[in-house]
mmCIF file of C-alpha atoms in Angstrom:
data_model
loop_
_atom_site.group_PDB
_atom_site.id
_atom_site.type_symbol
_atom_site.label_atom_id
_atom_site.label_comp_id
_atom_site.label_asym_id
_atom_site.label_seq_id
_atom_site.Cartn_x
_atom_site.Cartn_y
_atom_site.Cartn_z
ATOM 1 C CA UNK M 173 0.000 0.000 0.000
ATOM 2 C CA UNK M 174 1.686 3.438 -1.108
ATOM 3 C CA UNK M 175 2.311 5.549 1.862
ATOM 4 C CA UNK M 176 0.819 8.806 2.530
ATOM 5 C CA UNK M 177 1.994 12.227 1.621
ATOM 6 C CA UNK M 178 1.230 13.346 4.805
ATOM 7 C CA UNK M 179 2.920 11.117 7.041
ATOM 8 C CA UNK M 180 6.255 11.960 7.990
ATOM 9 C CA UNK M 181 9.338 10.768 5.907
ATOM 10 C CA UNK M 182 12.241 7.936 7.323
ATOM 11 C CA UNK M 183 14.236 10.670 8.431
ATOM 12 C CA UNK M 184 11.869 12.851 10.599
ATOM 13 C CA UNK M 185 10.323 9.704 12.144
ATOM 14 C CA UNK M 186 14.087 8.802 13.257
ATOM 15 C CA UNK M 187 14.504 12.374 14.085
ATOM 16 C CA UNK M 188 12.094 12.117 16.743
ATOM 17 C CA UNK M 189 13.898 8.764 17.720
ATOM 18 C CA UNK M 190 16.800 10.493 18.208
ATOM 19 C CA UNK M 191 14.562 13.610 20.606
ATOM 20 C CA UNK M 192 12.830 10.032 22.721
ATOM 21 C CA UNK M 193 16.521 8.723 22.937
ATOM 22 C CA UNK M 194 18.316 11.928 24.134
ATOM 23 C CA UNK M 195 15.171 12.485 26.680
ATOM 24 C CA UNK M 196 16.007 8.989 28.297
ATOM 25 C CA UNK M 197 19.488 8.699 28.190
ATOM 26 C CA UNK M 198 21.199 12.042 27.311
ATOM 27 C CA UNK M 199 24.852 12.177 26.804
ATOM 28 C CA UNK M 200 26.623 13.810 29.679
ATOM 29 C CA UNK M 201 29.986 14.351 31.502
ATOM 30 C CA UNK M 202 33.221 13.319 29.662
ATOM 31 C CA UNK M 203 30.902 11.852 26.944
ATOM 32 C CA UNK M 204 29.143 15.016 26.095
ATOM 33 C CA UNK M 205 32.271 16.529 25.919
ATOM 34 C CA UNK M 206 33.493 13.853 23.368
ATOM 35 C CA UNK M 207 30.493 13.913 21.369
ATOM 36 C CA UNK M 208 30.437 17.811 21.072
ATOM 37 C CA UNK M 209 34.201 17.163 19.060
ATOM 38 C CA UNK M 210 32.713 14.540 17.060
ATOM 39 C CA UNK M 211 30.019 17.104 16.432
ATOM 40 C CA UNK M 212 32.148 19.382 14.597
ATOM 41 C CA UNK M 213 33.948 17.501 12.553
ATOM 42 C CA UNK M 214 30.705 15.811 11.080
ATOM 43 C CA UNK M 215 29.025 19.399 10.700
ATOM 44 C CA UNK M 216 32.391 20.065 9.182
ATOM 45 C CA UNK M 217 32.142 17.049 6.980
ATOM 46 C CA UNK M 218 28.548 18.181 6.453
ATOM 47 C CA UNK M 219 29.523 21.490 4.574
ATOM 48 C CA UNK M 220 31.765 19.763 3.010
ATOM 49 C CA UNK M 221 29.823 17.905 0.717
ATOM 50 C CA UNK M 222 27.235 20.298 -0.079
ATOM 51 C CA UNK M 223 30.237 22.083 -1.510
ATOM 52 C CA UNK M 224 31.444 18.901 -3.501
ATOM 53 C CA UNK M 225 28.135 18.849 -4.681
ATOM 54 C CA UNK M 226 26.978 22.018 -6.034
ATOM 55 C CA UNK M 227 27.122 22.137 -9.497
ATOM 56 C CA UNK M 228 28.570 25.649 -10.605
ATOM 57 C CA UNK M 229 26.971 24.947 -14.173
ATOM 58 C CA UNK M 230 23.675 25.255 -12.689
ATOM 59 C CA UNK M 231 24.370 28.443 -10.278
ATOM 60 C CA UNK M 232 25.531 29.979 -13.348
ATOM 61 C CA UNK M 233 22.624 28.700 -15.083
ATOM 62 C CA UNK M 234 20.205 30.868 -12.860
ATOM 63 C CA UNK M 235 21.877 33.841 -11.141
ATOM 64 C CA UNK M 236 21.364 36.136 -14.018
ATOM 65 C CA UNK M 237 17.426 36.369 -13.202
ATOM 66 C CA UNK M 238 18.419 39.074 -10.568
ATOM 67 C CA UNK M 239 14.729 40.242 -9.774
ATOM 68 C CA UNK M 240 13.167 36.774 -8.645
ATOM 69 C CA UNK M 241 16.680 35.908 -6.322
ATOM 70 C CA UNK M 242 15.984 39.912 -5.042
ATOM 71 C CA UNK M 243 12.555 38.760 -3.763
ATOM 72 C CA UNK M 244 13.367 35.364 -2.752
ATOM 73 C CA UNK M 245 16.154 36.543 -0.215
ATOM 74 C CA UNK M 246 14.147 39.623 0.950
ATOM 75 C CA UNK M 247 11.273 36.803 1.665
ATOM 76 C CA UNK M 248 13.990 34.499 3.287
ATOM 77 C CA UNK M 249 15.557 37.227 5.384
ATOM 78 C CA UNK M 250 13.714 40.337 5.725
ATOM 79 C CA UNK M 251 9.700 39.244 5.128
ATOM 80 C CA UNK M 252 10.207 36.294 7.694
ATOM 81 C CA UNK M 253 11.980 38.589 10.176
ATOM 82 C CA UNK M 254 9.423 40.780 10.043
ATOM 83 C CA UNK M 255 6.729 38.383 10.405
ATOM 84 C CA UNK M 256 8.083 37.084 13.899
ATOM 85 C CA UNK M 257 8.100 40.563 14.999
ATOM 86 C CA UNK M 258 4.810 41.070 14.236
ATOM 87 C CA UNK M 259 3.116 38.008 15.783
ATOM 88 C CA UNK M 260 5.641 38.518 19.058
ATOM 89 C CA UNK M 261 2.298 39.817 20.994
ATOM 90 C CA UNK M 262 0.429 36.281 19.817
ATOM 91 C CA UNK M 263 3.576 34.208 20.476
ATOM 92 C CA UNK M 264 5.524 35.582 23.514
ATOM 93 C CA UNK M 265 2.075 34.725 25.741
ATOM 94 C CA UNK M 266 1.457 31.681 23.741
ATOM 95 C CA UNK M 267 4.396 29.685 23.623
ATOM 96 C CA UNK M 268 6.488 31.633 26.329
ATOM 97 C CA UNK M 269 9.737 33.902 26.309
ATOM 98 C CA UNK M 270 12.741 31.151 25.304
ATOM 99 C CA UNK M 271 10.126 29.318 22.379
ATOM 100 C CA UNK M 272 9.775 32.501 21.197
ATOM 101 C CA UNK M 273 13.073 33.355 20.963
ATOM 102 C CA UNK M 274 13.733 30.240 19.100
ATOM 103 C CA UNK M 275 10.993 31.500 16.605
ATOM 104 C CA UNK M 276 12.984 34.537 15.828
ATOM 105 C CA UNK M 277 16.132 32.325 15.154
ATOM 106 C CA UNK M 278 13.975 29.957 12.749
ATOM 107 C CA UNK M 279 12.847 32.946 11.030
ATOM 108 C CA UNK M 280 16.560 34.621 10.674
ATOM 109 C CA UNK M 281 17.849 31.366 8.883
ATOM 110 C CA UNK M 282 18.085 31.401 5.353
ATOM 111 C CA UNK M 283 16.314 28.432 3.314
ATOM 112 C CA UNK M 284 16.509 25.088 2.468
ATOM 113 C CA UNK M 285 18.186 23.827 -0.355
ATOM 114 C CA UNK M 286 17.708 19.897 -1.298
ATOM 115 C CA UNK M 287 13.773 20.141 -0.727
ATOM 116 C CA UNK M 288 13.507 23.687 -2.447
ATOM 117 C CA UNK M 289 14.908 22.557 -5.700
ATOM 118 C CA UNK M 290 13.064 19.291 -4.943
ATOM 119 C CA UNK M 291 9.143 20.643 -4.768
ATOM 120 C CA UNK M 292 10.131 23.321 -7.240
ATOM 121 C CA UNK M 293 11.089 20.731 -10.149
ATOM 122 C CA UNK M 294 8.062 18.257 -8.903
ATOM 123 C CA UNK M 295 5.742 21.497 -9.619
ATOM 124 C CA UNK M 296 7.664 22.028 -12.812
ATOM 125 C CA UNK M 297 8.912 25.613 -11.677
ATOM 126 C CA UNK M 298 11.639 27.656 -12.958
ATOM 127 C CA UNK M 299 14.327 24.715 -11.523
ATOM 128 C CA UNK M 300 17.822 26.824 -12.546
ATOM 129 C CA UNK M 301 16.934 29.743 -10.898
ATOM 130 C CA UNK M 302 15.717 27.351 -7.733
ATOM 131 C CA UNK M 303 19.277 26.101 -7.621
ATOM 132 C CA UNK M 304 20.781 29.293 -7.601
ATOM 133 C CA UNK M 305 19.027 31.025 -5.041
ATOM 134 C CA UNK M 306 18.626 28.214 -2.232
ATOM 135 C CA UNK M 307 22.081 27.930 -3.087
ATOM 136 C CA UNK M 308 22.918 31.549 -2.722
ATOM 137 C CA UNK M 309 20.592 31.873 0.441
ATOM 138 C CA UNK M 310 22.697 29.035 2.487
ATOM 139 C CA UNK M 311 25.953 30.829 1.555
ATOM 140 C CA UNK M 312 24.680 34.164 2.401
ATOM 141 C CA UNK M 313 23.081 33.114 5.699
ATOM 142 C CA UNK M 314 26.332 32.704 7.019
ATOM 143 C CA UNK M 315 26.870 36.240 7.092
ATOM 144 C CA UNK M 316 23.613 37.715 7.506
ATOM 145 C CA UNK M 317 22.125 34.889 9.972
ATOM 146 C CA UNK M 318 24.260 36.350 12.763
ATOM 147 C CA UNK M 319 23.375 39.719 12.217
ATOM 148 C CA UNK M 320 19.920 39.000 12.492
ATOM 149 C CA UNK M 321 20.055 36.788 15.373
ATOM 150 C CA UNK M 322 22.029 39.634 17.044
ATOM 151 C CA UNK M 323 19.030 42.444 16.199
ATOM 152 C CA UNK M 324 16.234 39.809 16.998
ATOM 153 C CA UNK M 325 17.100 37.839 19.482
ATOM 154 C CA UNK M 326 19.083 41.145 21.282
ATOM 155 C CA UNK M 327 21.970 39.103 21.827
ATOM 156 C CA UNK M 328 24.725 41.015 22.735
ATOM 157 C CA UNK M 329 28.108 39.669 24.814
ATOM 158 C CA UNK M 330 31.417 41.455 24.249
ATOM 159 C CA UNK M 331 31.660 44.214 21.311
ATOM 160 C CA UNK M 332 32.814 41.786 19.039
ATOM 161 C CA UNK M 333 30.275 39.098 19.820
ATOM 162 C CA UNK M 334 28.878 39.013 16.362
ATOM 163 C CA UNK M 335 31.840 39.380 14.488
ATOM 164 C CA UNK M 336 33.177 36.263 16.585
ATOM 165 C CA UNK M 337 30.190 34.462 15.906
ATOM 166 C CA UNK M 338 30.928 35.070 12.118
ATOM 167 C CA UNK M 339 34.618 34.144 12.214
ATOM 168 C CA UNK M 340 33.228 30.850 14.040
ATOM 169 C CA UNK M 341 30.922 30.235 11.588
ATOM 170 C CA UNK M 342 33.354 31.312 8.641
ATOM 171 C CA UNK M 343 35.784 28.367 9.892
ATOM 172 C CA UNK M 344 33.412 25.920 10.480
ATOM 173 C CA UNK M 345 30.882 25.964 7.405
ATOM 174 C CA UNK M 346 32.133 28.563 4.783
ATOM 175 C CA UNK M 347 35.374 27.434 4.677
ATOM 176 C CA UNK M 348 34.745 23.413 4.161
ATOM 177 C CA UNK M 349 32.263 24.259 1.495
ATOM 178 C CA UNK M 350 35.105 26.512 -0.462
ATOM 179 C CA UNK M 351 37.265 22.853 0.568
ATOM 180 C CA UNK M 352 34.627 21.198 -1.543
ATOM 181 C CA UNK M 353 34.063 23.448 -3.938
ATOM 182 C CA UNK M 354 37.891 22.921 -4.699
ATOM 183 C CA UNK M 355 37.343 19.611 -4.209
ATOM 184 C CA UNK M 356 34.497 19.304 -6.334
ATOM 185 C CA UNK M 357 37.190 19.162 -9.444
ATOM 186 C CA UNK M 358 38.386 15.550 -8.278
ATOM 187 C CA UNK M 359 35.644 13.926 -6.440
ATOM 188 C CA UNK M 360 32.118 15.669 -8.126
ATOM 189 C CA UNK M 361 31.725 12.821 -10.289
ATOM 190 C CA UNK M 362 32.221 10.111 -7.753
ATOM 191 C CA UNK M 363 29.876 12.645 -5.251
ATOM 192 C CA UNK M 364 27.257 12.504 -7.825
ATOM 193 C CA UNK M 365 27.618 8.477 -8.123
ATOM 194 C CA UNK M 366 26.977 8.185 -5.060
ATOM 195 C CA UNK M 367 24.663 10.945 -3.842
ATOM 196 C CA UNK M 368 22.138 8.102 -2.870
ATOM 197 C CA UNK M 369 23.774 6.795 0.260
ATOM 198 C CA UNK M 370 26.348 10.006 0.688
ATOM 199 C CA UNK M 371 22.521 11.193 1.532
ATOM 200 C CA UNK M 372 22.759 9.240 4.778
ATOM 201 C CA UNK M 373 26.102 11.319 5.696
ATOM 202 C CA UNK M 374 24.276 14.363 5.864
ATOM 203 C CA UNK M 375 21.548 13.035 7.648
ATOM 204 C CA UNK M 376 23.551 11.504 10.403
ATOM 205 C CA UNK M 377 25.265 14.622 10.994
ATOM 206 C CA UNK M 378 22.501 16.320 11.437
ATOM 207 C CA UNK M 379 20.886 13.533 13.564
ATOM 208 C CA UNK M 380 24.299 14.140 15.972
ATOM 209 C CA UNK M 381 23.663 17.737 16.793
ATOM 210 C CA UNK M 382 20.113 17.279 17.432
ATOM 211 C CA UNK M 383 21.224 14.888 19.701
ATOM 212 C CA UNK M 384 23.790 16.418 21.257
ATOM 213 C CA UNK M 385 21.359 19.568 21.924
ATOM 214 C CA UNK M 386 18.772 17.981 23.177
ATOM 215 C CA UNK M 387 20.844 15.845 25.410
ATOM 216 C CA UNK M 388 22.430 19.120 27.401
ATOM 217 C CA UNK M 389 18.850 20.688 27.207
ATOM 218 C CA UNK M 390 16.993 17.388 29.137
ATOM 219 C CA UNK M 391 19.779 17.486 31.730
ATOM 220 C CA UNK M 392 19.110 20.828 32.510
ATOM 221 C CA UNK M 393 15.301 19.984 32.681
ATOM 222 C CA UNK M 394 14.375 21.405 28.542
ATOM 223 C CA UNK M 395 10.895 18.361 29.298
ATOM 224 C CA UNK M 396 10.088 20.103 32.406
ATOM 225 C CA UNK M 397 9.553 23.749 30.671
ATOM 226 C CA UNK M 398 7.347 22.563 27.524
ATOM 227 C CA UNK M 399 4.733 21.089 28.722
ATOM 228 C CA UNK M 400 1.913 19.198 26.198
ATOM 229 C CA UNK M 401 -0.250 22.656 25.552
ATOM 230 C CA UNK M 402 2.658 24.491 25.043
ATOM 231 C CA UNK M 403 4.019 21.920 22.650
ATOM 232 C CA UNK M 404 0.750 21.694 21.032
ATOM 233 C CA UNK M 405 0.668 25.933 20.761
ATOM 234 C CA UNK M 406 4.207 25.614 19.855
ATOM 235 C CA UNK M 407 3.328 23.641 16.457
ATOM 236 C CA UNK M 408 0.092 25.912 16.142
ATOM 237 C CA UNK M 409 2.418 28.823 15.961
ATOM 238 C CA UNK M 410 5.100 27.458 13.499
ATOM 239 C CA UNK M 411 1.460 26.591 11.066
ATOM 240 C CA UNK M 412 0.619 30.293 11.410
ATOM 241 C CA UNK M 413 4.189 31.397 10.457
ATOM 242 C CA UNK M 414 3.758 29.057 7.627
ATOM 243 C CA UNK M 415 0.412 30.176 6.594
ATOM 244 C CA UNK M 416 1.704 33.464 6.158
ATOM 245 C CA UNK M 417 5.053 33.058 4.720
ATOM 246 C CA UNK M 418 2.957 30.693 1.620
ATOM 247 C CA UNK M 419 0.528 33.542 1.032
ATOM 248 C CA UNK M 420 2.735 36.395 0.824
ATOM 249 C CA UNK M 421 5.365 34.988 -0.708
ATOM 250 C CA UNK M 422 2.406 33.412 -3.625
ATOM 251 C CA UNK M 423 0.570 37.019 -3.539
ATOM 252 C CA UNK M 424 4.271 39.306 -3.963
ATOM 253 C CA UNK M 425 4.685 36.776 -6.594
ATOM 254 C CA UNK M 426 1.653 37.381 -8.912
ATOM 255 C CA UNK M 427 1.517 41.438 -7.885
ATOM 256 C CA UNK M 428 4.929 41.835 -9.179
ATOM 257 C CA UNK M 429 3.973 40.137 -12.913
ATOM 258 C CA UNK M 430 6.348 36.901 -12.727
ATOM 259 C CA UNK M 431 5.564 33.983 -15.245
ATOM 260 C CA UNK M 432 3.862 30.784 -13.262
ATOM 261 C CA UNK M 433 7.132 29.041 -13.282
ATOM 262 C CA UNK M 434 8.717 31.625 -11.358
ATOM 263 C CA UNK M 435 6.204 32.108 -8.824
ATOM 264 C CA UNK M 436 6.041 28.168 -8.043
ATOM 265 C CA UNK M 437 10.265 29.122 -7.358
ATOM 266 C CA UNK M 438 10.028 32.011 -5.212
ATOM 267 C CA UNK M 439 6.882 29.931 -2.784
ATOM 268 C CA UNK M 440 9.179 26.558 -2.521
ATOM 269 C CA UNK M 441 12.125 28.620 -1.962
ATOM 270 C CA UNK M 442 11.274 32.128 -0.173
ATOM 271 C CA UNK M 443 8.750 30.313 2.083
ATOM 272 C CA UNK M 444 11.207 27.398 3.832
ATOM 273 C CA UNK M 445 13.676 27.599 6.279
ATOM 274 C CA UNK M 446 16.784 24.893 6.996
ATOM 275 C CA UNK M 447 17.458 22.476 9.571
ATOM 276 C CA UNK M 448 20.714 21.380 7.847
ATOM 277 C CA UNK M 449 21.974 24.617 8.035
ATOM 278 C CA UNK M 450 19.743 25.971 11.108
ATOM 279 C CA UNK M 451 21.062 23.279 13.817
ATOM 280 C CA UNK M 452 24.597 23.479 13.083
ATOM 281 C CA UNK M 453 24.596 27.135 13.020
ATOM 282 C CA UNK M 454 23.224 27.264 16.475
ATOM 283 C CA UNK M 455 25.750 24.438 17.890
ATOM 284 C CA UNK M 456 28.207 27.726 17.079
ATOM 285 C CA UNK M 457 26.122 30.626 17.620
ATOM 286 C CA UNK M 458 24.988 29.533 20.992
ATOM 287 C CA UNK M 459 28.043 27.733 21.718
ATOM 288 C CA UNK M 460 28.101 27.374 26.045
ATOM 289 C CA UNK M 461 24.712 27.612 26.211
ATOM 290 C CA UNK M 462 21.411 25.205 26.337
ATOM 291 C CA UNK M 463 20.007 25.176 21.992
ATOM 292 C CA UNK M 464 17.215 23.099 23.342
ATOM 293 C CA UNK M 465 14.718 25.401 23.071
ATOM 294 C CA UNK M 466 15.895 27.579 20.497
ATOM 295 C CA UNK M 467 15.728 24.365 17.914
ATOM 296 C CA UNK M 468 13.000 22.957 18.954
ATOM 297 C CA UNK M 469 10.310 25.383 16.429
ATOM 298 C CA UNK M 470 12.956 24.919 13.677
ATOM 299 C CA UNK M 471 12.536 21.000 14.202
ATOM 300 C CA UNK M 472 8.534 21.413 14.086
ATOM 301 C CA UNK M 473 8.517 23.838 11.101
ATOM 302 C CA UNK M 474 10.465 21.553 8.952
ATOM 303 C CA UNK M 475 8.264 18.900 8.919
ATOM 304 C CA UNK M 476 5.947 21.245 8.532
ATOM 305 C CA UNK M 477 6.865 22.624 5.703
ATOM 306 C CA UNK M 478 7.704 19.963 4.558
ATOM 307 C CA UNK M 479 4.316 17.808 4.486
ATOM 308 C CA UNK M 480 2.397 21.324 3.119
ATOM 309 C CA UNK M 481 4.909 21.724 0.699
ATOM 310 C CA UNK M 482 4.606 18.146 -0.873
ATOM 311 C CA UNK M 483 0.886 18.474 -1.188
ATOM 312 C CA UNK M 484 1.375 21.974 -2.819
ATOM 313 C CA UNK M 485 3.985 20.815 -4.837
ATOM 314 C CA UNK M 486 1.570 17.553 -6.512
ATOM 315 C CA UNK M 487 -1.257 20.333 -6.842
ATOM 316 C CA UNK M 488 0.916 22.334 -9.413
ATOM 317 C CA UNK M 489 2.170 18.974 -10.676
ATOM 318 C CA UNK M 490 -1.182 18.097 -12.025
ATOM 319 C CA UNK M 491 -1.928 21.087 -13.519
ATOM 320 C CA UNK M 492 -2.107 20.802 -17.596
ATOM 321 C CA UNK M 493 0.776 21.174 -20.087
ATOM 322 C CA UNK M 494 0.595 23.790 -22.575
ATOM 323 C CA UNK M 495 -0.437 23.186 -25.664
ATOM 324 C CA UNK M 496 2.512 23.432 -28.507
ATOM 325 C CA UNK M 497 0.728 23.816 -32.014
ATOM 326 C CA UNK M 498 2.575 21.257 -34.384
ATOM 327 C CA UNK M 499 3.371 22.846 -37.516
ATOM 328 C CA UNK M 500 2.393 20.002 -39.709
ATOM 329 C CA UNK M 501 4.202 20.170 -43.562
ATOM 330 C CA UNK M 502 1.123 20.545 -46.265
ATOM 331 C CA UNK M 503 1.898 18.467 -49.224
ATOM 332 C CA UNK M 504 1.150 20.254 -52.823
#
């Protein structure tokens, strides 16, 4: 029996396997600490490959359609910014001060990129331009993603928290994706062989941080401060962000006269946000401190997005070809 588009794929079901194992044994002590190294070498390992594996052919392919990447990173990382603003007097009471804090951080990320380009070529949208601007938007959230945490989230240390937090970041994701880039001459073809199980690299590392987080948050009691209404207001919230995000981002679309194509781009990609790049970046922004809480809407909102998307995504699917008139030779 084919399995439903709205259950939740192999890797968020073990995702949450990975939350029920860290809330009943987290990692702790001397093992925390050695798990936190192993950490960053596989989010290092992580950024890595997505360098090895973005084709420049296909950036190059896309990035001269300026205007649609000029809305889809002012959706990504000024519209969504704005939006968490805006709800903070609906949130803060709903879901309480440290969820919605982690609300702001989801919406200061920049966007996905596998299941962008994925749901923008199963809805037959404009697919270069989708590769080029999730591709763009990860790169560029290195740099701007601090900034915005700093103005949202108020987070201030020394003066040169933010700049630290963007040397960190620099060294730890920006420069092993230039390492694969580089690489990318030697090993793309072998990457691309073998993108079906290299897959399962990402994934893991991924499944390490989360972890890794939520181990330090449960011993510090992260089970005993969301409680099952606030969990359950929690997801409400991250549907209303969604709600939003989908509607503006489809209205901006159609006021500003792009082709149907294009608009199907700039919903799948100026409407997501990453875990990928969203987890990791907190293991460094946040470094000392409990990420718990501040991943645990980002988590939600994925699948989220990610089950809404998919039914979106077969809805434009279905819609009818054009019609190409045949010009048919007349024989005299």
């Amino acid at each position: 029996m084919a399995r439903s588009r709205l259950l939740p794929d192999n890797f968020t079901l073990t995702l949450i396997g990975v939350v029920a194992l860290a809330s009943l044994l987290p990692c702790s002590g001397q093992p925390a600490v050695i798990a936190g190294w192993i950490t960053n070498l596989a989010i290092a390992l992580l950024f890595f490959l997505h360098g090895a594996k973005l084709s420049r052919e296909a950036v190059i392919a896309g990035v001269l359609h300026w205007r649609l990447h000029l809305l889809i990173f002012a959706c990504t990382f000024i519209l969504f910014p704005l939006l968490g603003l805006a709800l903070k007097p609906l949130l803060a009471p709903l879901v309480g001060h440290e969820l919605y804090l982690g609300m702001l951080y989801l919406c200061a990320l920049p966007a996905t990129v596998q299941s962008a380009i994925a749901f923008t070529s199963l809805a037959r949208g404009n697919i270069p331009a989708a590769i080029c601007s999730a591709a763009a938007s990860s790169l560029f959230g290195i740099f701007l993603t601090p900034l915005l945490v700093a103005l949202l989230l108020d987070v201030h240390g020394d003066g040169g928290s933010t700049l630290d937090a963007m040397g960190k970041i620099t060294l730890q994701l920006l420069v092993p994706f230039i390492a694969g880039q580089i690489a990318r001459r030697w090993i793309g073809a072998w990457v691309g062989r073998n993108k079906d199980w290299l897959k399962y690299v990402d994934q893991s590392s991924i499944l390490l941080v989360v972890y890794t987080a939520f181990s330090e948050a449960v011993v510090e009691g992260l089970w005993q401060q969301v409680s099952l209404p606030t969990l359950v207001a929690l997801v409400g919230a991250c549907c209303v962000l969604l709600a939003l995000a989908l509607l503006l981002t489809q209205l901006l679309g159609k006021w500003l006269g792009f082709s149907l194509e294009d608009r199907i781009t700039i919903l799948f990609c100026g409407s997501k946000k990453s875990l990928a790049t969203g987890v990791p970046m907190a293991q460094v922004l946040f470094a000392g401190g409990s990420i718990g809480l501040l991943i645990l809407p980002l988590m939600l909102f994925h699948q989220i997005q990610l089950m809404v998307c998919a039914v979106l995504a077969q809805r434009y699917a279905r819609r009818a070809e054009p019609v190409v008139e045949a010009q048919v030779p007349v024989s005299r």
